[in-house]
GROMACS .gro file of C-alpha atoms in nm:
model
   93
    1UNK     CA    1   8.207  -2.333   7.699
    2UNK     CA    2   8.075  -2.165   7.383
    3UNK     CA    3   7.754  -1.962   7.362
    4UNK     CA    4   7.554  -2.247   7.210
    5UNK     CA    5   7.643  -2.484   7.498
    6UNK     CA    6   7.456  -2.282   7.762
    7UNK     CA    7   7.139  -2.401   7.926
    8UNK     CA    8   6.896  -2.175   7.738
    9UNK     CA    9   6.542  -2.260   7.633
   10UNK     CA   10   6.456  -2.227   7.263
   11UNK     CA   11   6.444  -1.864   7.155
   12UNK     CA   12   6.666  -1.735   7.436
   13UNK     CA   13   7.038  -1.677   7.485
   14UNK     CA   14   7.298  -1.520   7.264
   15UNK     CA   15   7.291  -1.578   6.889
   16UNK     CA   16   7.545  -1.798   6.719
   17UNK     CA   17   7.625  -1.824   6.349
   18UNK     CA   18   7.619  -2.161   6.174
   19UNK     CA   19   7.616  -2.287   5.819
   20UNK     CA   20   7.290  -2.439   5.696
   21UNK     CA   21   7.236  -2.621   5.369
   22UNK     CA   22   6.893  -2.593   5.205
   23UNK     CA   23   6.762  -2.697   4.869
   24UNK     CA   24   6.735  -2.415   4.617
   25UNK     CA   25   6.356  -2.442   4.612
   26UNK     CA   26   6.324  -2.416   4.990
   27UNK     CA   27   6.557  -2.118   5.009
   28UNK     CA   28   6.374  -1.946   4.725
   29UNK     CA   29   6.038  -2.000   4.897
   30UNK     CA   30   6.173  -1.856   5.225
   31UNK     CA   31   6.321  -1.553   5.051
   32UNK     CA   32   5.993  -1.496   4.867
   33UNK     CA   33   5.822  -1.473   5.206
   34UNK     CA   34   6.076  -1.275   5.408
   35UNK     CA   35   6.340  -1.132   5.174
   36UNK     CA   36   6.713  -1.199   5.186
   37UNK     CA   37   6.764  -1.035   5.525
   38UNK     CA   38   6.485  -1.225   5.702
   39UNK     CA   39   6.608  -1.580   5.641
   40UNK     CA   40   6.782  -1.628   5.977
   41UNK     CA   41   6.484  -1.504   6.178
   42UNK     CA   42   6.251  -1.724   5.972
   43UNK     CA   43   6.464  -2.033   6.031
   44UNK     CA   44   6.493  -1.951   6.403
   45UNK     CA   45   6.114  -1.938   6.437
   46UNK     CA   46   6.070  -2.253   6.226
   47UNK     CA   47   6.319  -2.440   6.447
   48UNK     CA   48   6.139  -2.323   6.761
   49UNK     CA   49   5.805  -2.445   6.624
   50UNK     CA   50   5.958  -2.781   6.534
   51UNK     CA   51   6.101  -2.820   6.885
   52UNK     CA   52   5.759  -2.737   7.031
   53UNK     CA   53   5.594  -2.998   6.807
   54UNK     CA   54   5.847  -3.264   6.905
   55UNK     CA   55   5.803  -3.182   7.274
   56UNK     CA   56   5.426  -3.208   7.233
   57UNK     CA   57   5.461  -3.540   7.047
   58UNK     CA   58   5.669  -3.672   7.339
   59UNK     CA   59   5.408  -3.557   7.592
   60UNK     CA   60   5.130  -3.722   7.393
   61UNK     CA   61   5.328  -4.046   7.361
   62UNK     CA   62   5.393  -4.049   7.737
   63UNK     CA   63   5.024  -3.982   7.808
   64UNK     CA   64   4.920  -4.260   7.568
   65UNK     CA   65   5.153  -4.505   7.741
   66UNK     CA   66   4.985  -4.437   8.074
   67UNK     CA   67   4.622  -4.384   7.968
   68UNK     CA   68   4.598  -4.537   7.622
   69UNK     CA   69   4.519  -4.341   7.308
   70UNK     CA   70   4.213  -4.117   7.303
   71UNK     CA   71   3.915  -4.246   7.107
   72UNK     CA   72   3.765  -4.052   6.815
   73UNK     CA   73   3.465  -3.944   7.023
   74UNK     CA   74   3.685  -3.798   7.297
   75UNK     CA   75   3.898  -3.615   7.040
   76UNK     CA   76   3.588  -3.472   6.869
   77UNK     CA   77   3.445  -3.358   7.202
   78UNK     CA   78   3.768  -3.186   7.305
   79UNK     CA   79   3.802  -3.025   6.961
   80UNK     CA   80   3.447  -2.890   6.989
   81UNK     CA   81   3.517  -2.758   7.336
   82UNK     CA   82   3.837  -2.584   7.219
   83UNK     CA   83   3.684  -2.436   6.904
   84UNK     CA   84   3.341  -2.355   7.046
   85UNK     CA   85   3.171  -2.581   6.792
   86UNK     CA   86   2.935  -2.869   6.838
   87UNK     CA   87   3.085  -3.213   6.899
   88UNK     CA   88   3.097  -3.400   6.567
   89UNK     CA   89   3.171  -3.747   6.699
   90UNK     CA   90   2.952  -3.915   6.436
   91UNK     CA   91   3.163  -3.776   6.151
   92UNK     CA   92   3.477  -3.929   6.299
   93UNK     CA   93   3.346  -4.282   6.245
   0.00000   0.00000   0.00000
């Protein structure tokens, strides 16, 4: 078994080198942000965020299958509760 075959959650376990192909523009933009030596760490964090988003999308899809999708009013109310703002359900219509 190689290091990348272990049962580690994203962001944990030993590091493993791979080859990644990026467009020149994407690589340039990354290097502009983090320099040449920060590319691997930047891509690691980006991959972790993408995995988190996909996991969240799966949870939402499962919830929607059971309960149906949330209506605009419910979303606005939850957003207001999370952000401390007033519910803006009328603007969602």
